[in-house]
Amino acid sequence: MYKLWACIIKDTKLITRDWVGLSLMFIMPILLVIVITALQAGTFKLVNENKVPLLIYNNDNKEISIQLENTLEKIGIFRIIELDKKTSKETIADKMKETEALVAIVIPENFSTQVQHKVENFTKNTLQEFGLESEKPNQNNDLLVNELTLYYHPVLQESYRENLLNAIRCGVQVVESKQMINAIYNTINETTMPDSILNNFELQQTDIKEIPVSRDGSTVIPNAAQHNVPAWTIFAMFFIITSLGSSVVKEKISGSSLRLKTLPTNFLITIFSKQITYLFVAMSQVFVIFSIGVYLFPLIGLPALNIPNDIVGLIMVSLISGWCAVSYAIAVGVFAKTQEQANGFGAISVVLLAAFGGILVPKFAMPESFTFFLKISPMHWSLESYYGLFLEGGKFSDIINNVIPLLIITFLFQLIAYLGLKKNNLI
Amino acid sequence: MPEIAIHIENLSYRYQGQLTNTLSDINLKIEAGSTIGLFGPNGAGKTTLMHLMTGILKNTNGTISLFNSKVGAKHKETNNLFGFVPQDFSFYQELSPTENLQFFGAFYGLSKPMITQRTDELLEVFGLTEVRKKPVAKFSGGMKRKVNLAIGIIHQPKIIFLDEPTVGVDVQSRCAIMDYIKKLNEEGATLVYTSHQLNEAEEICEKIALINEGKIIAFENISTLLAKHQENNLENLFLNLSKNPISHV
């Protein structure tokens, strides 16, 4: 026991004197978790609270196109900036730069007339179906409406662009529907629809209530901190490899292991010591990053991290995740021949495991073909376990199906490290 | 009859993937309390033999016993008998000499008071007391050699394997190290020593084993060997023997 304790003291001293390693294990993940959470919270605000500047170049300027502009404004996500007549299609890009707008739409000439014809035709068609209209609808192609043109900044990501397009389509649909209802009302009642009904048309939409599914019945909507803090804490734990992996290699190549082999002590004690010391480091990372989420985030305007009710479950998941990360680092360190190999392979493999594991890209956004890689990434099982506690309000017993694969992967890493030590004649 | 400290019988060793043996048919009996020098050109097999005697390499052909305890069979018992001072600095450069001695002392199974006592003694002997709390990384080559040696002898072993203990050090440090090595031998320790400094060997070794191409070509008292081959120093003797190896001594 004294030998193990002496080894732990030695490893602790080595860690605390390695400032680069310490900053990689603590400062980098702390910065990552703050920056990513701030960015995600910012994006959420941009989409939900801030209005997106939308330039409109209206070549039509008649009733329906003006209605479309008003409707788009009423949707609530756009701040409409109407371009003057001097603008041409060629100068739209310059105007977007001037106004820092990411999107612009061009409403074609005769848009109102064309929509009007389309609506009248549709109305006649519908009423004829009901036997209320004798006049035949026009089947000509000239009833087609010239398309709207959307200009967008290339930085706009596809998913976000789709959201904006859907909002614009929704606006167009509302305007066309209003026209149709008005036309039908007009035909049936031989009088125009009252403005009060028309103006309230947009307000009649059915609300959608959002309820996150949880195990404890909580309906609190998870924030960016609940998603990011556990995810980047896992990443931080696995990034221990940059310190631990190279520490194992250093001990191997510096000759210390040669001397250690000649001592009347099993070399495995040094490996156990490293596991205990670095598991303590991993737990410190969890404590520090979670504390930042709980106490610092609200002070810097970010949503606070809510710690789950099952504290024991949280400690268990953290311990097992940390042990898995430590086991992986030792396995890599045992097989690497140089510190550069351990650091290079270690860092890249951790980023890949994070990508496959749903840390960098959400699981639901991954293609089907990645399912296998997702399942072999320990970070996936660790993340699912944390999400079970943080987002679903579950207990440890609820997430046991995620914990078991994590433990199996951990034992596999331990076995690989053991075989590597045997192969290198160290035990 | 003097006690045998190291007994090697019919030892051969071949590294994995090699076609020829690095060591062939080695037989040696080293008496307790003697000082033996292993000499030979680069690649002759000196370090391999030392690694086999210390259990770093596992021998498959032949046996090695240290005070009748078979190397590789009783790891804890055998490894307590000897101290190994490798050619490389085999310690933690980020730690101070005190911290290194405390760690390795614990791994040799010494009690805490014994570690403290031996640490103080060794730091004093090697003139490292002043710098006992400084990281070894900041030391000169000679000081590092002293730390390397101190770690290998902290547990007062009966056999000490020294692999080029004075390589790359200044005259003062070399003298300090050699004086202490002699003192250890006077106190009863068996020394097995390798070096390219043949004058050093003449200074401390009673017997030398000359190794060439994996075989022991001579194993005798230095004075006997020199007289037998009519040479006046080890350098000439070694050059002579490695050109015209004798069958077995």
XYZ file of C-alpha atoms in Angstrom:
676
model
C 0.000 0.000 0.000
C 2.918 2.315 0.846
C 4.399 1.663 -2.605
C 1.097 2.619 -4.275
C 0.856 5.747 -2.136
C 4.465 6.730 -2.985
C 3.661 6.252 -6.665
C 0.505 8.376 -6.408
C 2.518 11.149 -4.701
C 5.114 10.920 -7.483
C 2.481 11.074 -10.239
C 0.678 13.972 -8.545
C 3.932 15.941 -8.344
C 4.661 15.226 -12.015
C 1.185 16.433 -13.031
C 1.275 19.601 -10.953
C 4.668 20.551 -12.423
C 3.463 20.105 -16.009
C 1.786 23.453 -16.682
C 1.181 22.744 -20.367
C -0.540 19.462 -19.559
C -2.609 21.086 -16.826
C -3.772 23.889 -19.088
C -4.712 21.372 -21.783
C -6.710 19.396 -19.235
C -8.430 22.336 -17.512
C -8.188 25.709 -19.269
C -8.878 24.452 -22.804
C -12.091 22.538 -21.927
C -13.309 25.404 -19.732
C -12.857 27.833 -22.629
C -14.519 25.358 -24.991
C -17.556 24.892 -22.786
C -17.992 28.658 -22.289
C -17.477 29.543 -25.969
C -19.687 26.759 -27.370
C -22.484 27.415 -24.875
C -22.289 31.155 -25.564
C -22.409 30.518 -29.317
C -25.350 28.148 -29.055
C -27.223 30.428 -26.694
C -26.429 33.296 -29.101
C -27.750 31.341 -32.068
C -30.895 30.524 -30.098
C -31.330 34.211 -29.325
C -30.649 35.164 -32.934
C -33.334 32.800 -34.134
C -35.859 33.361 -31.385
C -35.327 36.856 -30.065
C -33.321 38.888 -32.530
C -34.892 39.721 -35.886
C -33.118 38.714 -39.047
C -32.652 41.691 -41.409
C -34.442 40.894 -44.683
C -33.954 43.150 -47.687
C -36.954 43.335 -49.994
C -36.632 44.655 -53.501
C -40.239 45.042 -54.591
C -40.581 45.418 -58.370
C -44.341 45.116 -58.106
C -45.365 47.496 -55.318
C -49.046 46.649 -55.618
C -51.566 45.439 -53.051
C -50.590 41.766 -52.763
C -46.830 42.274 -52.726
C -47.261 44.959 -50.043
C -49.455 42.489 -48.131
C -46.635 39.942 -48.430
C -44.154 42.418 -46.947
C -46.533 43.108 -44.039
C -47.129 39.393 -43.469
C -43.410 38.639 -43.418
C -42.976 41.358 -40.814
C -45.859 39.952 -38.745
C -44.256 36.467 -38.745
C -41.884 38.026 -36.257
C -38.462 36.731 -37.259
C -37.673 39.333 -39.930
C -36.794 43.005 -39.752
C -37.886 44.259 -43.185
C -35.629 46.690 -44.991
C -37.255 47.887 -48.179
C -34.879 48.756 -50.976
C -35.522 51.905 -52.972
C -36.256 52.057 -56.682
C -32.693 52.967 -57.555
C -31.579 49.511 -56.539
C -31.046 46.955 -59.259
C -30.523 43.209 -59.088
C -26.830 43.845 -59.637
C -26.514 46.098 -56.596
C -28.377 43.829 -54.161
C -25.133 42.205 -53.033
C -23.679 45.622 -52.160
C -26.828 46.567 -50.260
C -26.631 43.291 -48.292
C -23.066 44.165 -47.298
C -24.093 47.705 -46.369
C -26.949 46.583 -44.151
C -25.237 43.374 -42.943
C -28.354 41.504 -44.045
C -27.854 37.802 -44.680
C -30.917 37.427 -46.940
C -32.756 39.458 -49.561
C -35.770 38.696 -51.724
C -36.768 40.152 -55.052
C -40.483 40.363 -55.761
C -40.988 40.236 -59.549
C -42.989 42.717 -61.625
C -46.733 41.974 -61.870
C -46.507 39.685 -58.833
C -49.824 41.014 -57.469
C -51.601 40.655 -60.790
C -50.282 37.152 -61.291
C -51.246 36.038 -57.782
C -54.649 37.643 -58.306
C -55.184 35.666 -61.555
C -53.998 32.463 -59.939
C -56.357 32.942 -57.001
C -59.323 33.829 -59.230
C -58.707 30.778 -61.341
C -58.412 28.518 -58.302
C -61.581 30.023 -56.831
C -63.533 29.549 -60.077
C -62.313 25.989 -60.310
C -63.339 25.246 -56.736
C -66.727 26.872 -57.070
C -67.383 25.060 -60.333
C -66.706 21.815 -58.496
C -69.438 22.838 -56.053
C -71.735 23.854 -58.969
C -71.680 27.497 -57.951
C -69.796 28.852 -60.957
C -70.590 28.503 -64.619
C -67.602 30.287 -66.081
C -64.750 27.943 -67.020
C -61.396 28.574 -65.320
C -58.458 29.691 -67.444
C -56.024 26.836 -68.121
C -53.299 28.955 -69.678
C -49.716 28.982 -68.532
C -49.815 32.747 -68.160
C -51.590 32.099 -64.869
C -48.294 30.915 -63.393
C -46.738 33.355 -60.905
C -43.163 34.444 -61.580
C -40.911 33.115 -58.878
C -39.565 35.111 -55.952
C -35.764 35.238 -55.853
C -33.860 34.729 -52.617
C -30.329 36.070 -52.289
C -28.342 34.784 -49.316
C -24.898 35.238 -47.834
C -22.765 32.098 -48.317
C -21.998 31.942 -44.579
C -25.627 31.034 -43.967
C -25.762 27.356 -43.089
C -28.124 25.132 -45.001
C -30.379 24.317 -42.040
C -30.736 27.971 -41.075
C -31.359 28.986 -44.698
C -34.093 26.335 -44.910
C -35.708 27.835 -41.792
C -35.768 31.291 -43.376
C -37.075 29.900 -46.683
C -39.876 28.086 -44.869
C -40.815 31.314 -43.097
C -40.973 33.151 -46.448
C -42.990 30.308 -48.032
C -45.340 30.491 -45.066
C -45.767 34.235 -45.679
C -46.547 33.683 -49.362
C -49.038 30.967 -48.476
C -50.811 33.198 -45.943
C -51.147 35.967 -48.546
C -52.449 33.593 -51.216
C -54.860 31.926 -48.789
C -56.224 35.316 -47.737
C -56.808 36.199 -51.370
C -58.569 32.887 -52.026
C -60.859 33.169 -49.015
C -61.610 36.745 -49.957
C -62.431 35.720 -53.539
C -64.683 32.852 -52.435
C -66.428 35.110 -49.888
C -66.821 37.714 -52.603
C -68.346 35.271 -55.085
C -70.715 33.689 -52.579
C -71.830 36.834 -50.772
C -71.374 39.243 -53.682
C -69.674 41.592 -51.259
C -66.090 42.041 -50.080
C -64.882 40.406 -46.886
C -64.810 42.789 -43.908
C -61.295 44.121 -43.075
C -61.590 42.947 -39.466
C -61.736 39.308 -40.594
C -59.034 39.754 -43.217
C -56.635 41.530 -40.874
C -57.013 38.886 -38.178
C -56.293 36.107 -40.626
C -52.664 35.776 -39.600
C -53.558 35.779 -35.921
C -55.847 32.792 -36.169
C -53.048 30.254 -36.308
C -53.208 27.443 -33.754
C -50.501 27.687 -31.083
C -48.087 24.815 -30.566
C -47.196 23.992 -26.985
C -43.704 22.537 -26.529
C -43.173 19.919 -23.799
C -39.774 18.208 -23.377
C -40.114 14.517 -22.532
C -38.719 13.775 -19.067
C -38.670 10.864 -16.666
C -39.359 12.981 -13.582
C -42.295 14.876 -15.071
C -40.356 18.131 -15.336
C -41.456 20.434 -18.159
C -38.516 22.820 -17.897
C -37.134 23.383 -21.391
C -33.450 22.326 -21.511
C -31.079 25.188 -22.240
C -27.746 25.350 -24.042
C -25.875 24.731 -20.766
C -27.712 21.428 -20.159
C -26.621 20.265 -23.612
C -23.088 21.598 -23.705
C -21.658 21.307 -20.210
C -21.963 17.490 -19.928
C -20.838 17.018 -23.546
C -17.690 19.112 -23.235
C -16.927 17.704 -19.803
C -16.724 14.256 -21.421
C -14.476 15.701 -24.126
C -12.250 17.222 -21.423
C -12.004 13.902 -19.583
C -10.915 12.097 -22.743
C -8.479 14.893 -23.564
C -6.518 13.712 -20.511
C -4.819 11.535 -23.111
C -2.522 14.420 -24.045
C -1.027 14.306 -20.563
C -1.486 10.692 -19.459
C -0.659 9.032 -22.805
C 2.603 10.907 -23.115
C 3.374 10.324 -19.414
C 3.169 6.544 -19.981
C 5.381 6.815 -23.092
C 7.845 9.094 -21.309
C 8.190 6.624 -18.468
C 8.713 3.844 -21.010
C 11.348 5.598 -23.141
C 13.163 7.605 -20.463
C 14.588 4.455 -18.912
C 12.526 4.826 -15.735
C 10.559 1.741 -16.716
C 13.849 -0.126 -17.238
C 14.836 0.643 -13.674
C 11.308 -0.001 -12.404
C 11.494 -3.484 -13.957
C 14.548 -4.273 -11.855
C 12.842 -3.274 -8.599
C 11.183 -5.809 -6.323
C 7.796 -4.305 -7.180
C 5.249 -5.184 -9.841
C 5.174 -2.631 -12.673
C 1.358 -2.807 -12.552
C 1.484 -0.656 -9.397
C 2.697 2.261 -11.523
C -0.240 1.723 -13.888
C -2.740 1.523 -10.990
C -1.226 4.683 -9.550
C -1.644 6.521 -12.840
C -5.264 5.354 -13.040
C -6.045 6.613 -9.539
C -4.210 9.925 -9.980
C -5.716 10.716 -13.376
C -9.174 9.588 -12.273
C -8.848 12.215 -9.549
C -7.855 14.724 -12.267
C -10.942 13.728 -14.298
C -13.197 14.180 -11.251
C -11.606 17.581 -10.651
C -12.421 18.511 -14.250
C -16.055 17.455 -13.709
C -16.257 19.462 -10.485
C -14.650 22.567 -12.001
C -16.635 22.546 -15.272
C -19.974 21.791 -13.587
C -19.305 24.520 -10.996
C -18.618 26.972 -13.815
C -21.933 25.942 -15.405
C -23.839 26.450 -12.168
C -22.178 29.568 -10.739
C -20.281 31.419 -13.486
C -22.673 31.026 -16.435
C -25.484 33.177 -14.918
C -22.934 35.895 -14.081
C -21.799 36.154 -17.711
C -25.290 36.069 -19.168
C -25.412 32.383 -20.064
C -28.134 29.980 -18.941
C -27.230 28.251 -15.662
C -26.586 24.519 -15.526
C -29.200 22.661 -13.485
C -27.647 19.756 -11.601
C -29.809 16.588 -11.791
C -31.640 15.298 -8.722
C -29.810 11.958 -8.707
C -26.430 13.157 -7.400
C -25.220 9.598 -6.715
C -26.061 8.672 -10.317
C -24.185 11.755 -11.520
C -21.086 10.795 -9.493
C -21.279 7.190 -10.758
C -21.526 8.265 -14.416
C -18.670 10.741 -13.935
C -16.481 8.094 -12.273
C -17.129 5.479 -14.958
C -16.639 8.006 -17.785
C -13.417 9.215 -16.177
C -12.164 5.657 -15.718
C -12.957 4.907 -19.364
C -11.037 8.018 -20.476
C -8.055 7.069 -18.296
C -8.104 3.470 -19.569
C -8.124 4.694 -23.168
C -5.188 7.033 -22.524
C -3.155 4.251 -20.892
C -3.924 1.834 -23.734
C -2.708 4.414 -26.279
C 0.349 5.246 -24.134
C 1.328 1.590 -23.789
C 1.366 1.046 -27.556
C 2.778 4.424 -28.654
C 6.525 4.456 -29.198
C 7.076 8.209 -28.876
C 5.383 11.076 -27.078
C 4.579 12.608 -30.483
C 2.759 9.415 -31.463
C 0.766 9.385 -28.223
C -0.121 13.069 -28.465
C -0.886 13.083 -32.196
C -2.890 9.874 -32.305
C -4.452 10.629 -28.933
C -5.723 14.080 -29.811
C -7.007 13.112 -33.277
C -8.678 9.944 -32.021
C -10.421 11.856 -29.236
C -11.787 14.372 -31.758
C -12.987 11.472 -33.950
C -14.564 9.674 -30.981
C -16.243 12.971 -30.066
C -17.564 13.387 -33.624
C -18.880 9.819 -33.759
C -20.082 10.001 -30.172
C -22.469 12.895 -30.708
C -20.391 15.541 -28.927
C -19.606 17.579 -32.045
C -22.608 16.585 -34.155
C -25.914 15.583 -32.533
C -26.790 11.905 -32.813
C -30.062 12.622 -34.651
C -28.174 14.539 -37.353
C -25.890 11.609 -38.167
C -26.371 9.448 -41.230
C -27.601 5.879 -40.705
C -24.236 4.492 -41.851
C -22.545 6.024 -38.806
C -24.593 3.977 -36.316
C -21.794 1.407 -35.882
C -19.165 4.059 -35.125
C -21.596 5.798 -32.786
C -22.007 2.606 -30.786
C -18.285 1.923 -30.433
C -17.525 5.447 -29.239
C -17.373 5.470 -25.420
C -18.249 9.168 -25.540
C -21.668 8.286 -27.003
C -22.552 6.048 -24.042
C -21.175 8.564 -21.609
C -23.148 11.397 -23.244
C -26.349 9.337 -23.323
C -25.883 8.583 -19.611
C -25.379 12.239 -18.750
C -28.323 13.318 -20.951
C -30.478 10.721 -19.200
C -29.732 12.524 -15.941
C -29.500 16.151 -17.103
C -32.156 16.367 -19.813
C -34.581 13.546 -19.027
C -34.429 13.860 -15.242
C -33.750 10.109 -14.955
C -32.133 8.121 -12.165
C -29.065 5.882 -12.390
C -31.342 2.840 -12.800
C -32.938 4.509 -15.850
C -29.601 4.917 -17.616
C -28.064 1.539 -16.745
C -28.432 0.428 -20.394
C -26.023 3.193 -21.357
C -23.659 2.591 -18.449
C -23.139 -1.130 -19.193
C -21.699 -0.602 -22.723
C -19.471 2.140 -21.276
C -18.150 -0.318 -18.686
C -17.605 -3.009 -21.336
C -15.569 -0.559 -23.471
C -13.584 0.415 -20.353
C -12.716 -3.232 -19.615
C -11.689 -3.659 -23.263
C -9.282 -0.710 -22.970
C -7.902 -2.204 -19.748
C -7.383 -5.549 -21.478
C -5.652 -3.886 -24.433
C -3.339 -1.989 -22.045
C -2.566 -5.211 -20.150
C -1.719 -7.072 -23.366
C 0.465 -4.151 -24.462
C 2.390 -4.217 -21.172
C 2.879 -7.981 -21.577
C 4.016 -7.538 -25.166
C 6.525 -4.873 -24.116
C 7.816 -7.217 -21.403
C 6.913 -4.672 -18.716
C 4.871 -7.081 -16.574
C 34.979 -21.897 -0.282
C 33.801 -18.318 -1.071
C 30.110 -17.744 -1.608
C 29.018 -17.423 -5.240
C 27.131 -14.178 -5.880
C 26.344 -14.712 -9.579
C 26.268 -18.074 -11.290
C 25.604 -18.210 -15.034
C 25.305 -21.603 -16.710
C 25.085 -22.310 -20.449
C 23.440 -18.981 -21.200
C 22.554 -18.120 -24.779
C 20.290 -15.330 -25.950
C 18.847 -14.322 -29.278
C 16.679 -11.222 -29.841
C 13.371 -11.804 -31.557
C 13.736 -11.663 -35.330
C 17.532 -12.101 -35.312
C 19.219 -15.025 -37.042
C 22.251 -15.314 -34.776
C 22.717 -15.389 -31.014
C 23.710 -12.153 -29.307
C 25.182 -14.252 -26.490
C 26.337 -17.859 -26.812
C 27.248 -20.423 -24.210
C 28.101 -18.042 -21.371
C 29.363 -19.654 -18.157
C 30.464 -17.450 -15.269
C 30.931 -17.773 -11.527
C 31.376 -14.476 -9.715
C 32.394 -14.626 -6.063
C 30.639 -12.513 -3.449
C 32.492 -9.301 -2.678
C 34.471 -9.277 -5.915
C 34.607 -6.577 -8.559
C 34.132 -7.754 -12.120
C 34.456 -5.689 -15.250
C 32.584 -6.661 -18.417
C 34.409 -5.325 -21.437
C 34.056 -5.602 -25.154
C 33.495 -3.595 -28.312
C 30.132 -1.982 -29.096
C 27.522 -4.648 -29.844
C 29.571 -7.393 -28.157
C 26.677 -8.243 -25.809
C 27.736 -6.557 -22.530
C 24.461 -4.693 -21.974
C 22.454 -7.747 -23.058
C 24.282 -9.848 -20.446
C 23.642 -7.202 -17.797
C 19.951 -6.988 -18.755
C 19.685 -10.771 -18.495
C 21.348 -10.779 -15.048
C 18.948 -8.068 -13.830
C 15.862 -9.766 -15.305
C 15.089 -6.930 -17.730
C 15.400 -9.508 -20.509
C 13.991 -12.990 -19.988
C 16.475 -15.752 -20.759
C 15.165 -18.854 -22.458
C 18.390 -20.899 -22.666
C 20.536 -21.430 -19.600
C 20.201 -20.204 -16.023
C 21.312 -17.218 -13.977
C 21.331 -17.346 -10.185
C 22.039 -14.525 -7.753
C 23.046 -15.948 -4.367
C 21.361 -19.226 -5.408
C 18.129 -17.412 -6.228
C 17.166 -18.001 -9.832
C 16.589 -14.813 -11.861
C 13.044 -14.742 -13.210
C 11.687 -17.300 -10.733
C 11.343 -15.300 -7.507
C 11.023 -11.737 -8.749
C 10.688 -9.957 -5.396
C 13.358 -12.001 -3.592
C 15.923 -11.836 -6.402
C 15.389 -8.177 -7.251
C 15.982 -7.183 -3.627
C 19.496 -8.606 -3.872
C 20.817 -6.184 -6.441
C 20.793 -2.575 -7.489
C 20.986 -1.525 -11.116
C 22.586 1.704 -12.301
C 21.721 2.003 -15.998
C 23.709 4.017 -18.486
C 20.709 6.321 -19.162
C 19.384 8.700 -16.545
C 16.621 6.425 -15.305
C 14.699 8.657 -12.948
C 12.237 11.541 -13.024
C 13.982 14.724 -14.056
C 11.023 16.893 -12.974
C 11.482 15.697 -9.392
C 14.212 16.667 -6.930
C 16.907 14.154 -5.854
C 15.095 13.768 -2.518
C 11.773 13.024 -4.221
C 13.418 10.526 -6.582
C 15.154 8.734 -3.718
C 11.919 8.680 -1.684
C 9.980 7.163 -4.572
C 12.550 4.534 -5.558
C 13.274 3.779 -1.875
C 9.589 2.976 -1.378
C 9.640 0.775 -4.484
C 12.647 -1.122 -3.031
C 10.412 -1.820 -0.051
C 12.293 0.337 2.463
C 10.444 1.748 5.471
C 9.802 5.482 5.654
C 12.434 6.166 8.395
C 14.992 4.075 6.486
C 14.289 6.032 3.283
C 14.809 9.317 5.119
C 18.047 8.080 6.686
C 19.490 6.691 3.434
C 18.410 9.771 1.457
C 20.244 12.077 3.852
C 23.334 9.829 3.810
C 23.532 9.559 0.026
C 22.883 13.252 -0.617
C 25.653 14.038 1.830
C 28.102 11.531 0.305
C 27.525 12.846 -3.230
C 27.499 16.506 -2.207
C 23.872 17.037 -3.246
C 22.480 18.267 0.074
C 22.469 21.892 -1.073
C 20.376 21.071 -4.126
C 18.203 18.397 -2.557
C 14.966 20.268 -3.376
C 15.822 21.397 -6.908
C 14.460 19.493 -9.917
C 17.125 17.161 -11.318
C 16.430 18.544 -14.818
C 18.433 21.639 -13.795
C 21.493 19.598 -12.741
C 24.770 19.135 -14.630
C 25.581 15.752 -16.220
C 27.887 14.823 -13.323
C 25.240 15.600 -10.705
C 22.685 13.570 -12.621
C 25.114 10.610 -12.711
C 25.397 10.845 -8.927
C 21.582 10.804 -8.560
C 21.445 7.835 -10.947
C 23.954 5.951 -8.809
C 22.353 6.963 -5.489
C 18.976 5.561 -6.578
C 20.539 2.209 -7.506
C 22.171 1.744 -4.116
C 19.628 3.287 -1.737
C 18.603 -0.172 -0.465
C 22.233 -1.285 0.189
C 22.138 -4.206 -2.237
C 24.520 -7.184 -2.124
C 25.189 -6.947 -5.880
C 25.468 -3.707 -7.843
C 25.278 -3.683 -11.644
C 26.893 -0.539 -13.022
C 26.443 0.158 -16.721
C 28.955 2.857 -17.646
C 28.390 4.835 -14.431
C 30.863 7.592 -15.275
C 30.151 8.229 -18.937
C 30.121 11.926 -19.841
C 31.110 13.320 -16.444
C 33.924 15.655 -15.391
C 37.050 14.453 -13.536
C 35.824 15.575 -10.109
C 32.485 13.819 -10.425
C 34.190 10.717 -11.853
C 36.549 10.554 -8.898
C 33.693 10.998 -6.409
C 31.692 8.238 -8.085
C 34.662 5.855 -8.347
C 35.647 6.454 -4.711
C 32.175 5.625 -3.532
C 31.990 2.525 -5.734
C 35.267 1.303 -4.177
C 33.875 2.007 -0.710
C 30.765 -0.052 -1.470
C 32.980 -2.952 -2.537
C 35.049 -2.645 0.643
C 31.797 -2.889 2.586
C 31.096 -6.231 0.914
C 29.046 -5.450 -2.193
C 29.720 -7.450 -5.357
C 30.215 -5.118 -8.308
C 29.575 -5.908 -11.956
C 30.772 -3.056 -14.051
C 30.843 -2.126 -17.737
C 32.727 0.753 -19.272
C 34.712 1.807 -22.286
C 37.206 3.412 -19.880
C 39.679 0.544 -19.491
C 41.854 2.592 -17.126
C 38.851 2.752 -14.788
C 38.637 -1.030 -14.893
C 42.301 -1.355 -13.965
C 41.581 0.981 -11.043
C 38.725 -0.951 -9.466
C 38.295 -4.407 -11.008
C 39.916 -7.576 -9.695
C 38.794 -9.683 -12.606
C 37.623 -8.848 -16.070
C 35.455 -10.697 -18.537
C 36.215 -9.783 -22.132
C 33.255 -10.307 -24.429
C 33.560 -10.464 -28.180
C 30.808 -11.439 -30.644
C 28.609 -12.740 -27.845
C 31.239 -14.983 -26.261
C 33.455 -14.599 -23.227
C 36.985 -14.730 -24.577
C 38.767 -14.150 -21.289
C 37.821 -14.173 -17.611
C 40.711 -13.775 -15.217
C 42.523 -11.505 -12.793
C 43.842 -8.449 -14.592
C 47.449 -9.010 -13.483
C 47.361 -12.698 -14.518
C 45.870 -11.828 -17.888
C 48.430 -9.103 -18.584
C 51.304 -11.399 -17.609
C 49.896 -14.318 -19.598
C 49.645 -12.279 -22.795
C 52.734 -10.183 -22.137
C 50.880 -6.884 -22.311
C 51.389 -3.903 -20.067
C 47.868 -2.443 -20.150
C 44.277 -3.510 -20.707
C 43.841 -1.558 -23.937
C 46.603 -3.488 -25.716
C 45.415 -6.733 -24.196
C 41.871 -6.144 -25.347
C 42.973 -5.243 -28.896
C 45.179 -8.305 -29.004
C 42.516 -10.684 -27.725
C 39.707 -9.374 -29.865
C 41.905 -9.877 -32.975
C 43.019 -13.386 -31.969
C 40.392 -14.715 -29.608
C 41.422 -17.597 -27.401
C 39.069 -20.565 -27.213
C 38.041 -20.234 -23.587
C 39.601 -19.031 -20.395
